[in-house]
């Protein structure tokens, strides 16, 4: 044992130290050997990781993890396809999956894996196996004629189709060499259906007669459907509509495997994945169009020095390009306090970004009697080049509910009057080109300590250097984070007298400082200036102001990055017991927990305060800010903590008389203090949870995490009809060998927060920030699940809340995430059979249904108390039932 520890530390002391959480793992082209989704059961206690690395790392649309019970997402719930937004969307819609990792592999990071996030992938390319000629072709088709309407849809299902097709071929080339190629395309053509809140016919005309304001207001109102709402049964302004959306996904990869003698093998791999999205537009310019391109290349040398010692050395390159542009006719970000649907796109659009990672790594593994030693290092060079925005396109314009001279005006009233309450406008050049290094080193020992007892001990080290902007515009204040040591420990003990196996594991895992996090520095003076204008003139919100007219040392908003910013980390631990009940079934009991610290969060400082002698109105917000040099002051720091605990029980029946069953239930609790492990402190993340008053973030925001679900049940099953030896042969050919599989997912809904909906006096605290919450008058409603459109307003009554009385009251008594969306109850099913063909060829026919019983998963109700539609549910998070059919030919 001591020899293995000394061996580890000797290797760590060697030069070439590398990164703690590697950047997102390389993304390869999807193999046609695996269909886009499947309802087949997975015979394991901890199910396959819910989100694939490819789907979450490069934010791909059009994928569904049907085998773990996911329903097709409702595409009308839009998110921008950058950063880790796909993972966040999964967490909000499907929730977390309590995952027990039996053993932490030392060359990977498991930050967030206890919640179902994929661990980092190995940089090394692996062999493709067989050297004989073989391959497969497949075609999957989905058509709207087999689809059911979504819950709120008006009229028939609109024409839509989806085609996925591809091929995989392995070809021997010459002695010791063979080539594997994969190629596939997914083409989605259809109509996105959804509900929007639109002005009533009587509200489609401006009330202002000002000749300058009226045409501007008309243009804004014209962005909405010029018709009466067709779902007044949901809400007075609810309108169900359709909009076309096109998604093209192309993927290809090729790998050359070349043996060089008896000991050496070279692997040369390149893969490409690209996706183009022409987004739907329920209202004009609502969503951006997106173009994503991902390249990955690897050169790996594998050498067997002896039967006991193997090394791998790799050179790699990854490039991820993201281009998000406003759609034609986009007016900019215009908010109306949820009284009607906001116009878009998001303030962070447009985005033009390229991330290049140059990577090198080496690993050595040695088997020596009872020990398996592993050691390695890696080095990554990151280039992050981008032009990004935060209100630079056309600013952020807000219309809110107000009281003026004793008269209450709704947000729509103020829109029709041409009286916005706030403009946030950024001006300047935001192009940056950051460079930094991420070294890492690791070692571990897997020790057969005694008969029936295995111990693992490992240590992982990583550092992240301070990014440097080669344009010379940004000078980040924090330092290189070079003290990240992550020990791991595990054991597996086979108990006496057939009482199964007891396992336990602990690991300290590090996350990352996201490039988009430190990239927020681009929004600071002197190259970018952000002004906040209360009650602007809609005809000329900037009053003719240009960037050249601004004093770089003058008053502006500030995004400050903490000089103490470091990489977040998490203590993850688990204990499990596996009992084998003969050859028929297996029972598994387990606990998994984590404590995550230094999670990235944004504090909103310099909020306006009540000041004697200054009127307490929205128009005086900037006059009442303590720091007269700045407007908004965003402070990015390691301010949040996360807590997760889960107990899990699984029953596995593998292959009993053609039946496979995997049933898992887990009870869990997830808490944080305002930000979870996915928070990037950018764009919507920065404003996802804002404390009501400055200095009270930890206390005010502590509550359930956005993905918290106390109860979850996953039931996966499959049955193969027997091939009877007795009876007519035609019966065997017709009915034998069919596979029927299904998945049932039952989960509690994820939480949401009730907010005031307006910062104006009489509703909020008039401090220039969002996130105000009301006073709670009826504590009996806390914790309610609001998941029935017919009962939602009764379950979440207005009478249970009251607006704060500012400036006497500056914060509401209601907590964060105190209510819950409706439950998840989804069934997926599949029927397939493989037919033997002449030679060694096979033909597989497959029919699959997603959301077989067409069960809606309702979105959260309107949660802004000031909105006329408060408490009303007008959308679903999943799509209606769909069928798809696959034909696969393998040779």
Tab-separated table of N, CA and C in Angstrom, residues 78-79 278-290 324-328 330 343-346:
chain	number	residue	atom	x	y	z
A	78	UNK	N	-38.213	27.481	-25.584
A	78	UNK	CA	-36.963	27.769	-26.287
A	78	UNK	C	-35.824	28.034	-25.305
A	79	UNK	N	-34.619	27.615	-25.677
A	79	UNK	CA	-33.414	28.036	-24.956
A	79	UNK	C	-32.305	28.228	-25.982
A	278	UNK	N	-33.381	26.794	-37.952
A	278	UNK	CA	-34.198	27.949	-38.328
A	278	UNK	C	-35.373	27.975	-37.367
A	279	UNK	N	-35.310	28.841	-36.379
A	279	UNK	CA	-36.193	28.750	-35.221
A	279	UNK	C	-37.610	29.208	-35.532
A	280	UNK	N	-38.546	28.699	-34.728
A	280	UNK	CA	-39.945	29.103	-34.817
A	280	UNK	C	-40.115	30.511	-34.249
A	281	UNK	N	-41.178	31.185	-34.695
A	281	UNK	CA	-41.459	32.557	-34.252
A	281	UNK	C	-42.965	32.690	-34.002
A	282	UNK	N	-43.399	32.500	-32.760
A	282	UNK	CA	-44.814	32.727	-32.441
A	282	UNK	C	-45.155	34.215	-32.516
A	283	UNK	N	-44.191	35.036	-32.117
A	283	UNK	CA	-44.288	36.481	-32.299
A	283	UNK	C	-43.028	36.903	-33.043
A	284	UNK	N	-43.096	37.993	-33.759
A	284	UNK	CA	-42.017	38.389	-34.668
A	284	UNK	C	-40.677	38.482	-33.948
A	285	UNK	N	-39.658	37.790	-34.506
A	285	UNK	CA	-38.298	37.902	-33.983
A	285	UNK	C	-38.102	37.311	-32.613
A	286	UNK	N	-38.950	36.371	-32.240
A	286	UNK	CA	-38.921	35.839	-30.876
A	286	UNK	C	-37.635	35.083	-30.557
A	287	UNK	N	-37.149	34.258	-31.501
A	287	UNK	CA	-36.033	33.351	-31.221
A	287	UNK	C	-34.926	33.504	-32.259
A	288	UNK	N	-33.680	33.273	-31.860
A	288	UNK	CA	-32.570	33.392	-32.807
A	288	UNK	C	-32.424	32.149	-33.664
A	289	UNK	N	-31.849	32.314	-34.834
A	289	UNK	CA	-31.421	31.185	-35.658
A	289	UNK	C	-30.015	30.790	-35.232
A	290	UNK	N	-29.743	29.481	-35.270
A	290	UNK	CA	-28.498	28.972	-34.687
A	290	UNK	C	-27.758	28.081	-35.661
A	324	UNK	N	-25.302	32.562	-33.253
A	324	UNK	CA	-26.706	32.807	-32.975
A	324	UNK	C	-27.039	34.219	-33.415
A	325	UNK	N	-27.973	34.333	-34.344
A	325	UNK	CA	-28.311	35.620	-34.922
A	325	UNK	C	-29.803	35.907	-34.774
A	326	UNK	N	-30.169	37.178	-34.586
A	326	UNK	CA	-31.602	37.515	-34.517
A	326	UNK	C	-32.299	37.182	-35.824
A	327	UNK	N	-33.543	36.735	-35.713
A	327	UNK	CA	-34.338	36.446	-36.901
A	327	UNK	C	-34.752	37.752	-37.569
A	328	UNK	N	-35.155	37.647	-38.826
A	328	UNK	CA	-35.577	38.835	-39.569
A	328	UNK	C	-36.746	39.514	-38.862
A	330	UNK	N	-36.667	41.151	-36.022
A	330	UNK	CA	-36.590	41.188	-34.564
A	330	UNK	C	-36.533	42.622	-34.061
A	343	UNK	N	-41.225	40.011	-26.302
A	343	UNK	CA	-40.616	39.951	-27.619
A	343	UNK	C	-39.126	39.664	-27.463
A	344	UNK	N	-38.547	39.126	-28.498
A	344	UNK	CA	-37.147	38.725	-28.398
A	344	UNK	C	-36.312	39.299	-29.515
A	345	UNK	N	-35.105	38.787	-29.603
A	345	UNK	CA	-34.566	37.647	-28.865
A	345	UNK	C	-34.035	38.041	-27.492
A	346	UNK	N	-33.412	37.072	-26.819
A	346	UNK	CA	-32.794	37.317	-25.522
A	346	UNK	C	-31.741	38.416	-25.655
